[in-house]
Structure formats: C-alpha cells, structure tokens
Coordinates of C-alpha atoms and ligand atoms in Angstrom, one line a residue:
M1 CA -2.2 114.5 9.5
K2 CA -3.0 114.9 6.4
K3 CA -6.2 113.8 4.1
I4 CA -5.7 111.7 1.4
N5 CA -7.3 112.4 -1.4
K6 CA -5.8 110.5 -4.5
I7 CA -3.9 107.4 -4.3
L8 CA -1.8 106.2 -7.3
V9 CA -1.8 102.1 -7.0
A10 CA 1.6 100.7 -7.7
N11 CA 0.3 97.1 -8.9
R12 CA -1.6 95.1 -11.1
G13 CA -4.3 92.8 -11.4
E14 CA -6.7 91.5 -8.6
I15 CA -5.1 93.9 -5.7
A16 CA -5.1 96.9 -7.7
L17 CA -8.6 96.8 -8.7
R18 CA -10.0 95.7 -4.6
I19 CA -7.5 98.8 -3.5
M20 CA -9.3 101.0 -5.7
K21 CA -12.8 99.6 -4.8
T22 CA -12.0 101.1 -1.7
C23 CA -10.6 104.1 -2.8
K24 CA -13.8 104.7 -4.4
R25 CA -16.2 103.6 -1.6
L26 CA -14.1 106.8 0.6
G27 CA -14.7 109.0 -2.0
I28 CA -10.7 108.8 -2.9
G29 CA -9.2 109.4 -6.5
T30 CA -7.3 106.6 -8.2
V31 CA -4.3 106.4 -10.9
A32 CA -3.8 103.4 -12.4
V33 CA -0.1 102.9 -13.8
Y34 CA 0.2 100.2 -16.3
S35 CA 2.6 97.8 -18.9
E36 CA 1.7 97.5 -21.9
A37 CA 0.5 93.6 -21.6
D38 CA -2.3 95.3 -19.4
Q39 CA -3.7 97.6 -21.4
S40 CA -6.9 96.5 -21.6
A41 CA -7.1 95.2 -18.0
P42 CA -9.8 96.3 -15.8
F43 CA -7.8 97.6 -13.0
V44 CA -6.9 100.0 -15.8
K45 CA -10.2 100.7 -16.8
Y46 CA -11.8 101.6 -12.9
A47 CA -8.9 103.9 -12.2
D48 CA -9.9 107.6 -12.4
Q49 CA -6.6 108.2 -14.2
S50 CA -4.2 105.8 -15.7
I51 CA -0.5 105.9 -17.4
L52 CA 1.3 103.5 -19.5
I53 CA 4.5 103.2 -17.5
G54 CA 6.8 100.6 -19.8
P55 CA 6.8 97.5 -21.6
A56 CA 5.4 94.0 -20.4
P57 CA 8.4 93.1 -18.2
S58 CA 7.9 93.9 -14.9
A59 CA 11.4 95.2 -14.5
E60 CA 10.8 97.7 -17.2
S61 CA 7.2 98.6 -15.9
Y62 CA 6.0 98.0 -12.3
L63 CA 9.2 97.9 -10.9
K64 CA 10.8 101.4 -12.4
Q65 CA 10.4 102.8 -8.9
D66 CA 11.8 106.7 -10.3
V67 CA 9.1 106.3 -13.0
I68 CA 6.5 105.5 -11.0
I69 CA 7.2 108.4 -8.4
D70 CA 7.4 111.0 -11.4
V71 CA 4.0 109.9 -12.2
A72 CA 2.9 110.3 -8.8
K73 CA 4.1 114.0 -8.9
K74 CA 2.9 115.0 -12.1
L75 CA -0.6 113.8 -11.1
D76 CA -0.3 115.2 -7.7
V77 CA -1.2 112.3 -5.6
D78 CA -1.2 112.3 -1.9
A79 CA -0.2 108.9 -1.9
I80 CA 1.1 105.6 -3.1
H81 CA -0.3 101.9 -2.2
P82 CA 2.2 99.3 -3.3
G83 CA -0.2 96.3 -2.9
Y84 CA 1.8 93.4 -2.1
G85 CA 4.9 91.8 -4.2
F86 CA 6.4 94.6 -7.0
L87 CA 7.9 97.2 -4.8
S88 CA 5.7 96.8 -1.8
E89 CA 8.7 95.2 0.5
N90 CA 11.3 97.5 -0.9
A91 CA 13.0 99.8 2.1
S92 CA 14.4 102.3 -0.6
F93 CA 11.5 102.9 -2.7
A94 CA 9.3 103.5 0.5
K95 CA 12.1 105.9 1.4
K96 CA 11.9 107.6 -1.7
V97 CA 8.6 107.8 -1.7
S98 CA 8.5 109.9 1.5
D99 CA 11.4 111.8 0.6
A100 CA 9.5 112.8 -2.7
G101 CA 6.5 114.4 -0.1
I102 CA 4.2 111.6 -0.7
I103 CA 2.7 109.1 1.6
F104 CA 3.7 105.7 1.5
I105 CA 1.0 103.4 2.5
G106 CA 2.6 101.0 4.6
P107 CA 5.4 100.7 6.8
S108 CA 8.2 103.2 7.5
G109 CA 11.3 102.0 5.1
E110 CA 13.1 101.9 8.5
S111 CA 10.5 98.7 9.6
I112 CA 10.7 97.5 6.3
E113 CA 14.5 97.1 6.5
V114 CA 14.8 95.5 10.0
M115 CA 11.5 92.9 9.2
G116 CA 13.2 92.2 5.5
D117 CA 16.5 90.8 7.2
K118 CA 15.2 87.7 9.1
L119 CA 18.3 87.6 11.5
S120 CA 17.7 91.6 12.0
A121 CA 14.1 90.6 12.8
K122 CA 14.9 88.0 15.3
K123 CA 17.5 90.8 16.9
A124 CA 14.7 92.9 16.6
V125 CA 12.6 91.0 18.8
T126 CA 15.1 89.6 21.7
A127 CA 13.8 92.5 24.2
Y128 CA 10.5 90.8 24.0
N129 CA 10.5 87.9 25.2
I130 CA 8.7 86.2 21.7
P131 CA 9.0 82.5 21.4
M132 CA 11.2 81.3 18.8
V133 CA 12.6 77.9 17.4
P134 CA 15.8 76.6 18.7
G135 CA 18.6 78.0 16.6
L136 CA 21.9 80.0 16.5
N137 CA 20.6 83.1 15.3
E138 CA 23.5 84.8 13.8
E139 CA 25.3 84.4 10.3
V140 CA 26.8 80.6 10.2
T141 CA 30.6 81.9 9.3
D142 CA 32.0 78.9 11.6
V143 CA 31.2 75.8 10.3
A144 CA 32.9 74.0 13.3
K145 CA 30.6 76.0 15.9
A146 CA 27.2 75.6 14.1
K147 CA 28.1 72.1 13.6
K148 CA 28.4 72.0 17.4
V149 CA 25.4 73.5 17.9
A150 CA 23.5 71.4 15.4
N151 CA 24.2 68.5 17.4
E152 CA 23.3 70.2 20.8
I153 CA 19.6 71.2 19.4
G154 CA 19.5 67.9 17.2
Y155 CA 18.8 66.8 13.7
P156 CA 17.0 67.3 11.2
I157 CA 18.2 71.0 11.3
L158 CA 16.8 73.7 8.8
I159 CA 19.7 76.0 7.3
K160 CA 17.7 79.2 6.2
A161 CA 18.9 82.2 4.3
A162 CA 18.7 85.8 6.2
A163 CA 17.2 87.5 3.4
G164 CA 15.3 84.2 2.1
G165 CA 11.4 84.1 1.8
G166 CA 9.5 81.7 -0.2
G167 CA 11.5 79.0 1.0
K168 CA 14.5 80.0 -1.4
G169 CA 17.9 79.1 0.1
M170 CA 16.1 76.5 2.6
R171 CA 17.8 73.2 3.4
V172 CA 17.1 70.5 5.1
V173 CA 20.1 68.6 7.0
K174 CA 19.5 65.5 8.5
S175 CA 22.8 64.3 9.5
D176 CA 26.3 66.1 10.8
A177 CA 27.8 64.2 7.7
E178 CA 26.0 66.3 5.4
F179 CA 26.1 69.7 7.0
E180 CA 28.8 71.3 5.2
N181 CA 27.5 70.4 1.7
Q182 CA 24.0 71.7 2.6
M183 CA 25.6 74.4 3.9
K184 CA 27.3 75.5 0.7
R185 CA 24.2 74.6 -1.2
A186 CA 22.3 77.1 0.8
V187 CA 24.8 79.9 0.8
S188 CA 25.2 79.9 -3.1
E189 CA 21.3 79.8 -3.9
A190 CA 21.0 83.0 -1.6
Q191 CA 23.7 84.7 -2.9
N192 CA 22.3 84.1 -6.7
A193 CA 18.5 84.6 -5.2
F194 CA 19.3 87.5 -3.1
G195 CA 22.6 88.8 -3.5
N196 CA 23.4 88.0 0.4
G197 CA 24.6 84.6 1.1
A198 CA 23.7 85.0 4.5
V199 CA 22.7 82.0 6.2
F200 CA 21.6 80.5 9.8
I201 CA 20.2 77.3 11.6
E202 CA 17.1 76.2 13.6
K203 CA 16.0 72.8 14.5
Y204 CA 13.5 71.6 11.9
I205 CA 9.9 71.5 12.9
T206 CA 8.7 68.7 10.3
E207 CA 5.2 68.8 11.4
P208 CA 4.2 72.4 12.0
R209 CA 1.1 74.3 10.9
H210 CA 1.7 77.8 9.2
I211 CA -0.1 80.3 11.3
E212 CA 0.1 84.3 10.9
I213 CA -1.5 86.9 13.0
Q214 CA -2.6 90.2 11.2
I215 CA -2.1 93.3 13.0
L216 CA -2.8 96.6 12.4
A217 CA -0.4 99.8 14.3
D218 CA -1.3 103.4 14.2
M219 CA 1.5 106.2 14.7
H220 CA 0.4 106.9 18.0
G221 CA 1.8 103.5 19.6
N222 CA -1.5 101.7 19.1
V223 CA -1.1 98.4 18.1
V224 CA -3.9 95.3 17.8
H225 CA -4.1 91.9 16.2
L226 CA -6.8 91.2 14.1
F227 CA -6.5 87.2 14.8
E228 CA -5.1 84.7 12.8
R229 CA -4.7 83.2 9.3
D230 CA -3.9 79.4 9.1
C231 CA -2.4 78.8 5.5
S232 CA -0.9 75.3 6.1
V233 CA -2.0 74.4 2.7
Q234 CA 1.0 75.2 0.4
R235 CA 2.4 73.7 -2.6
R236 CA 5.8 74.7 -3.3
H237 CA 5.5 77.6 -0.7
Q238 CA 3.1 79.2 -2.7
K239 CA -0.3 78.9 -0.6
V240 CA -3.6 77.1 -1.9
I241 CA -5.9 77.6 0.8
E242 CA -6.3 80.1 3.5
E243 CA -8.5 79.9 6.3
A244 CA -9.6 82.0 9.5
P245 CA -9.6 81.1 12.1
S246 CA -7.7 77.9 12.7
A247 CA -8.9 75.0 13.6
V248 CA -6.6 74.3 15.7
L249 CA -5.8 77.2 17.9
S250 CA -7.3 77.1 21.5
D251 CA -8.4 80.8 22.9
K252 CA -5.3 80.8 25.1
I253 CA -3.1 80.2 22.3
R254 CA -4.8 82.4 20.2
N255 CA -4.3 85.6 22.9
E256 CA -0.4 84.4 23.5
M257 CA 0.0 84.2 19.4
G258 CA -1.9 87.6 19.2
K259 CA 0.2 89.4 21.9
A260 CA 3.3 87.9 20.5
A261 CA 2.2 89.1 16.9
C262 CA 1.8 92.8 18.8
D263 CA 5.1 92.5 20.5
V264 CA 6.7 92.0 17.2
A265 CA 5.3 95.2 15.6
R266 CA 6.3 97.3 18.9
S267 CA 9.9 96.4 18.5
C268 CA 10.2 97.7 15.0
D269 CA 8.0 100.6 15.7
Y270 CA 5.9 99.3 13.1
Y271 CA 2.5 101.3 11.8
G272 CA 0.1 100.2 9.2
A273 CA -1.2 97.0 8.5
G274 CA 1.3 94.0 8.5
T275 CA 1.3 90.3 9.4
V276 CA 3.7 88.1 11.9
E277 CA 4.3 84.7 10.9
F278 CA 4.4 81.6 13.2
I279 CA 4.9 77.7 12.9
Y280 CA 2.6 75.8 15.5
E281 CA 3.5 72.2 16.5
N282 CA 2.0 70.6 19.9
D283 CA 0.3 73.5 21.7
S284 CA 3.8 75.2 20.8
F285 CA 4.2 78.2 18.8
Y286 CA 7.4 80.1 17.3
F287 CA 7.8 83.3 15.5
L288 CA 9.2 83.0 12.0
E289 CA 9.4 86.5 10.4
M290 CA 7.3 89.4 9.9
N291 CA 5.7 90.3 6.5
T292 CA 5.3 94.3 6.4
R293 CA 2.6 94.5 3.8
L294 CA -0.9 93.6 3.0
Q295 CA -1.2 90.4 2.0
V296 CA -3.1 88.0 -0.6
E297 CA -5.2 86.4 1.9
H298 CA -6.1 89.9 3.9
P299 CA -9.9 88.7 2.7
V300 CA -10.6 85.9 5.0
T301 CA -9.2 88.4 8.0
E302 CA -11.5 91.2 7.0
L303 CA -14.2 88.4 6.7
I304 CA -14.3 87.5 10.4
T305 CA -13.6 90.8 11.7
G306 CA -15.9 93.0 9.4
L307 CA -13.0 95.4 8.7
D308 CA -12.1 96.8 5.5
L309 CA -7.8 96.2 5.8
V310 CA -7.3 98.7 2.8
E311 CA -9.5 101.7 4.4
E312 CA -7.5 101.1 7.8
Q313 CA -4.5 101.5 6.0
I314 CA -5.2 104.9 4.5
K315 CA -6.5 106.2 8.0
I316 CA -3.2 104.8 9.7
A317 CA -1.2 106.8 7.0
Q318 CA -3.1 109.8 7.5
G319 CA -2.0 109.9 10.7
E320 CA -5.5 108.9 12.5
Q321 CA -5.5 106.9 15.6
L322 CA -7.2 103.3 15.6
H323 CA -11.0 103.3 16.1
F324 CA -11.0 100.5 18.0
T325 CA -9.8 98.7 20.7
Q326 CA -8.2 95.1 21.1
K327 CA -11.6 94.4 23.3
E328 CA -13.6 95.7 20.9
L329 CA -12.3 93.1 18.3
N330 CA -14.1 89.7 17.9
I331 CA -14.2 86.3 15.2
T332 CA -17.4 86.2 13.8
G333 CA -18.0 82.9 11.9
H334 CA -15.4 81.4 9.8
A335 CA -14.0 82.2 6.1
I336 CA -11.8 80.5 3.7
E337 CA -10.2 81.6 0.8
I338 CA -8.4 80.1 -2.5
R339 CA -6.3 80.8 -4.5
V340 CA -7.2 81.0 -8.3
Y341 CA -4.3 79.8 -10.4
A342 CA -4.1 80.0 -14.2
E343 CA -2.0 76.5 -14.0
D344 CA -2.9 73.2 -14.9
P345 CA -2.8 70.9 -12.1
C346 CA -2.5 67.5 -14.4
N347 CA 1.1 69.1 -16.1
D348 CA 2.7 69.5 -13.2
F349 CA 1.0 73.1 -12.4
L350 CA 2.3 74.7 -15.6
P351 CA 0.9 78.5 -16.1
D352 CA -1.9 77.9 -18.8
I353 CA -2.2 80.8 -20.7
G354 CA -4.8 82.3 -23.2
K355 CA -8.0 83.7 -23.8
V356 CA -10.6 83.3 -21.3
E357 CA -13.8 82.4 -23.5
V358 CA -16.3 82.1 -21.0
Y359 CA -16.3 83.6 -17.4
N360 CA -19.2 83.1 -14.7
R361 CA -18.4 84.2 -11.2
P362 CA -20.4 82.6 -8.5
K363 CA -22.9 84.8 -6.7
G364 CA -24.3 84.7 -3.4
E365 CA -24.2 85.5 0.3
G366 CA -21.0 85.1 2.0
V367 CA -19.3 84.4 -1.6
R368 CA -16.7 87.1 -2.7
V369 CA -14.7 87.2 -5.6
D370 CA -11.6 89.2 -5.7
D371 CA -10.4 89.0 -9.4
A372 CA -8.9 90.9 -12.3
L373 CA -10.7 88.9 -15.3
E374 CA -13.6 89.6 -18.3
E375 CA -14.8 87.5 -20.7
G376 CA -12.6 87.5 -23.9
M377 CA -9.0 88.9 -22.0
E378 CA -5.6 87.2 -22.3
I379 CA -4.0 86.1 -19.5
P380 CA -0.5 87.5 -19.8
I381 CA 2.4 85.5 -19.1
Y382 CA 4.7 87.7 -17.7
Y383 CA 3.3 88.0 -13.9
D384 CA 2.4 85.8 -11.1
P385 CA -0.5 83.2 -12.3
M386 CA -2.6 84.0 -9.7
I387 CA -6.0 85.6 -11.6
A388 CA -8.6 85.3 -8.5
K389 CA -9.4 84.4 -5.3
L390 CA -12.8 83.3 -4.2
I391 CA -13.4 83.6 -0.5
V392 CA -16.2 82.7 1.2
H393 CA -17.8 83.4 4.9
A394 CA -20.1 81.1 6.5
S395 CA -21.5 80.5 10.5
N396 CA -18.8 77.9 11.2
R397 CA -16.1 75.8 9.4
E398 CA -18.3 73.1 7.9
K399 CA -20.7 75.6 6.3
A400 CA -18.1 77.6 4.9
I401 CA -16.3 74.5 3.5
K402 CA -19.6 73.7 1.8
L403 CA -20.5 76.8 0.8
M404 CA -16.7 77.2 -1.0
L405 CA -17.4 73.5 -3.0
D406 CA -20.7 75.1 -4.0
A407 CA -19.0 78.1 -5.0
I408 CA -16.4 76.5 -7.2
D409 CA -18.9 74.3 -8.7
D410 CA -20.7 77.5 -9.9
Y411 CA -17.4 79.1 -11.2
D412 CA -17.1 78.7 -15.0
I413 CA -13.9 79.7 -16.2
V414 CA -13.2 78.1 -19.7
G415 CA -10.3 79.0 -22.1
V416 CA -7.5 78.4 -19.5
K417 CA -6.8 76.0 -17.0
T418 CA -7.2 76.4 -13.4
T419 CA -6.5 75.3 -10.3
L420 CA -10.1 75.1 -9.1
P421 CA -10.4 71.7 -9.3
F422 CA -7.2 70.6 -7.2
C423 CA -8.8 73.3 -4.7
S424 CA -12.0 71.3 -4.6
Y425 CA -10.2 68.0 -4.1
A426 CA -8.3 69.1 -1.4
L427 CA -11.3 71.0 0.2
K428 CA -13.3 67.6 0.2
H429 CA -10.2 65.4 1.5
E430 CA -10.7 63.9 4.8
S431 CA -7.5 65.0 6.7
F432 CA -8.8 68.7 5.5
R433 CA -12.1 68.2 6.7
S434 CA -11.2 67.1 10.1
G435 CA -8.6 70.1 10.4
N436 CA -6.2 67.5 11.1
Y437 CA -3.5 68.4 9.1
D438 CA -0.3 70.4 8.4
T439 CA 2.1 71.5 6.1
R440 CA 3.1 68.4 4.6
F441 CA -0.8 67.9 3.5
V442 CA 0.0 68.7 -0.3
N443 CA 3.2 66.5 0.1
L444 CA 1.2 63.6 1.5
Y445 CA -1.2 63.7 -0.6
F446 CA 0.2 64.8 -3.9
N447 CA 3.5 62.5 -3.5
D448 CA 6.1 65.8 -3.5
P449 CA 9.0 63.9 -1.6
S450 CA 10.5 67.3 -0.1
I451 CA 10.4 70.6 0.1
I452 CA 14.2 70.7 -0.9
D453 CA 13.7 68.6 -3.8
P454 CA 10.2 69.6 -5.2
N455 CA 11.1 68.7 -8.6
K456 CA 9.2 65.5 -8.8
E457 CA 5.8 66.7 -8.1
T458 CA 3.0 65.5 -10.8
L459 CA -0.2 64.4 -10.6
E460 CA 0.4 61.3 -12.0
A461 CA 3.1 60.7 -9.2
A462 CA 0.8 61.8 -6.9
L463 CA -2.4 59.8 -8.1
A464 CA -0.2 56.4 -8.5
S465 CA 0.5 57.0 -4.3
I466 CA -3.1 56.7 -3.6
S467 CA -4.0 53.2 -3.0
L468 CA -6.2 50.9 -5.6
L469 CA -8.6 50.7 -3.1
E470 CA -9.0 54.5 -2.8
Q471 CA -8.0 55.5 -6.4
K472 CA -11.1 55.3 -8.4
D473 CA -13.1 57.5 -6.0
K474 CA -10.4 60.1 -5.8
I475 CA -9.8 59.9 -9.7
N476 CA -13.0 60.9 -9.8
S477 CA -13.4 63.4 -7.5
F478 CA -10.6 65.2 -8.4
F479 CA -11.2 64.6 -12.1
L480 CA -14.7 64.6 -12.7
P481 CA -16.3 67.8 -11.2
S482 CA -19.7 67.6 -10.3
K483 CA -20.8 70.3 -12.3
S484 CA -18.8 70.2 -16.0
T485 CA -16.7 73.0 -16.4
N486 CA -14.1 74.7 -18.4
W487 CA -11.4 72.0 -17.3
T488 CA -13.0 69.1 -18.5
V489 CA -13.9 70.6 -21.5
N490 CA -10.8 72.5 -22.3
R491 CA -8.5 69.1 -21.9
Ligands
MV4_501 C1 10.5 76.5 9.1 C2 10.1 75.3 9.0 C3 9.6 74.0 10.2 N1 10.8 74.5 10.6 N2 11.3 76.3 10.0 C4 8.6 78.2 5.2 C5 8.7 79.8 4.4 C6 9.3 80.4 5.6 N3 8.8 81.4 5.6 C7 9.3 79.3 6.1 N4 9.3 78.5 6.5 C8 9.1 77.5 7.3 N5 10.0 77.2 8.1 C9 11.6 75.3 10.7 N6 12.8 75.7 11.4 C10 8.5 75.1 8.2 C11 8.4 76.2 7.0 C12 7.2 75.8 6.3 C13 7.4 75.1 5.3 C14 7.9 73.7 5.2 C15 7.8 72.8 4.0 C16 6.8 73.2 3.5 C17 5.8 74.0 3.5 C18 6.1 74.9 4.6 C19 5.3 75.8 4.7 C20 5.0 76.8 5.4 C21 6.6 76.9 6.3

C-alpha cells in the first residue's frame, strides 16, 4: 500500500481537467503534460506543474510513452492516470509505467492485453458461463468451415475483427454468396487499422440496445458493479446520448447483467474501474467486450450512485479495499449525458474548428458540465472534436429529459458549430421519450442506410426521408432552437 501524493495526467481536454479536480479535492498534486497546441488550455493552467512534451500531433506528444515516463520520474510523481483514448488501453505502456516504479492508475498490463483482443476475451470468460452471441469464437481461417457455421446460425451474420473497436473491421453478411467477399474486406480493413487481420463471426443482432455495466474491482478480489449505462443512441459508433439507468431493464435482468459483468472482471483478475459491454434484445443479453479504462460517459454512473469514479480508481491503485459492498449500492434518480462535439450537424458532422467567441455554461441544480473550454479559446484540429459533456440528474427519466432540454437551451457556444441542436432533436423524439429505441435510432431518423455504408449520411438526406406531414414540425424543432444560439447566429 503506497499513498499517492502526486499524479501525472497523461491526457488532455475535459478528462484531464476532470481527473485533476478530484486530485485537488483529495489533496493530491497534479502534473499536466501537453502539446504545443494546448499551451493555453485550461487543464494546463489548472495543474500544479505543466510540462510541454512535443508538437501538436498526438504521435509526437500524447502518445510518446518514454517521454511521459521520463517526465514522471523527473518530477517524482507516484502515479500516472491515462484518462481515456491515447495510452489508456495500451498494455505495454501500463507495463512500462509499473516497471519504472510508478503506479499505473488502471488495471494490470495483463488484464488490458486479455481484454484488448475480443477472441482472447471470449476465451477468458468461457469458464464463467457468460451469455454470448451465437458464433464461432475463433479466428476464421477456413472459409468453408465458417460458412457452414454461418448457415447453422442463420444469416445475417456479422464479421468482426479480433483487435477491433468502434465498429472498425465489422461487416454484415446477408447470404452465403456474399460471405467470401465480405470476409476479404474485413480482413484487409482489420489488417490496415490494427495490424492484425484476425476476424471471427457472430450472429448479427439487428435491433439491439447497447448496454454496458460499470464495475469496480480492488486488488484483494472484491468486485462490485455500479449498474448500467444505456448508450444506444450512437452515430457511426460515436455515442451521442448516454443514460443511467436504462429505460428497459427489469431489476431481474439488471442483476443478472451485473453479476455477469463482475464475472467477466474476475476472469482476467481485473482491478480498477472497467466497463463490460453487452448488447440486449428481447430480454436476452450477450457479452461483447470489456473496456479497461475510465469511459467518457462515467459521469452518469457517478450521478446515480453518488460515487466519484476517479477517487475510487485512485484508492484502488493505492491498494485499498473497496469501502462498500454490492448491497450498499443503490440507483438514485436518473442521469443523462450528451456529448458536445465541435461538428456541424448540417454539414455531415464535419469538425468545425475556430475560436470560441462566446461561452456560457448552463447552471443549476442537477446540471453538470465537464468541459475544457474558455471564451476566446481556439479549438485545435489535431484531436477529438468532443469539447464538452453536459450531464443532468433528476428524480426520474422524464424530469431528466426536461432538465437536459432546458440546459441545452441555456448553453451558449458562439464561434464554432456544435452538435447541441442535434442532441436536442434526438431528446425530443418520440422514440427516445418513450424509451422504445435501439442502436438504429440515428440511422432510422437520420437516414444512414447501414453501419457498413455510413458515407451517405447527411442531414439533408435525413430530412428528405421524413414524411411531408411531419417535415415542417421536425425541421423547425431541429433548425430553430427555442432560444437563439450560436448555431443560428453562425450559419
Ligand atoms: C454487434 C451488434 C450486433 N450483433 N454484434 C458495435 C461496436 C462494438 N462494440 C460491437 N458493436 C456491435 N456488435 C452482433 N453480433 C451491434 C453492435 C453495435 C452497433 C451496430 C450497429 C450500429 C450501432 C451499434 C451500436 C452499438 C453496438
């Protein structure tokens, strides 16, 4: 057990700031490492010490493992927090950090490695009776054998990359005749994207909810789950809206999924915070993969449980035991998060960079903004265009939706276009309000024909698809926010 007194945050933007805020509250010193593009970023000013580590491109700064570890040693930090993205799920980085005598705030390199490959993850959980999608859980090398299995399972089937993530290397196959061709494409996509061409097949679940369970595990064998997040509203595998709890889970299924998630964590001797991803359809759920990092959407879980997940990560990394049991955990109210991207929803969601001329956050009870913005700041083009997360918490789902819509109206961002109006549209949609939606939400209502052919997605096409009768109303609710914002000003 080693008390952590100083943490280097190997990340940028809103998550770097969010991690440092918890550190400050706990009396832990903070070190920021930053690129030339982030010289005046809020997280750099907020840290106790800030070190420039390289030029703007991530490969020359935020991904420079040895440079970051060197800074950590020189400044005598006890631990490195990787945030999400960048080096957060890099097994060799986690090992290098530990080998340098520094605590990696996250699981062991071994756990990251096992869960980083979907086939090895499936293999690891086999002893635990975790429900999985029917499929062939080994690399497809023999096409004839794979076709035979595909016929037994029934089409459509989905080819997935073992090293995959975020939908890359995924191909839907509708019939035997397409199999070989789609497989070749999947292999070459996977090889290009991950340097690993291994693919496997699963039954394609066509109308699933994307439901994930947050877990916490300590180094002493204690594992708990912090219930679910429903992230079914996605656009090209980018989450748009996340909520907790899910509007569709019964307590019985919630319990079963929670137990399964804890077992997935046990299967790889996990410690730290992690997320077990499932798809859910007709009261059945299937394990897909485990994400071995703190996720973007962790705030919704914090709001319904009252925990600070970064604080829990730090305690676990110090070798402490979890200070609560499963029985002591409860869901309080309902939380929703929307991701604010500096993207133009009217121009195929192209990143919209520039200077933020006016910036006013929404405030009030139950409203939380995790951001990295200041008035006058330039949004750099080099990184993810997500500039803020808006999170609300209320006593029930209906009130949370209303609170979120009001918060969106109160949010003024002038100078860059954002996805705020797009989120408002989605939250007002009958299908979202009823809770009766699935991962097709954006495709259905924004006319993206399929996950494997996302290029046709434009707002114009989406609007053209809406029946004439509905069109006027929808266009108005989308294009004319009830209060005038940047978005109309800036067109
Ligand atoms: C699936 C699936 C349906 N059937 N697997 C997407 C990314 C990765 N985490 C796993 N994903 C999925 N795997 C089977 N066998 C559906 C998804 C999926 C999805 C698919 C299309 C459009 C949006 C989606 C959002 C979440 C998950």
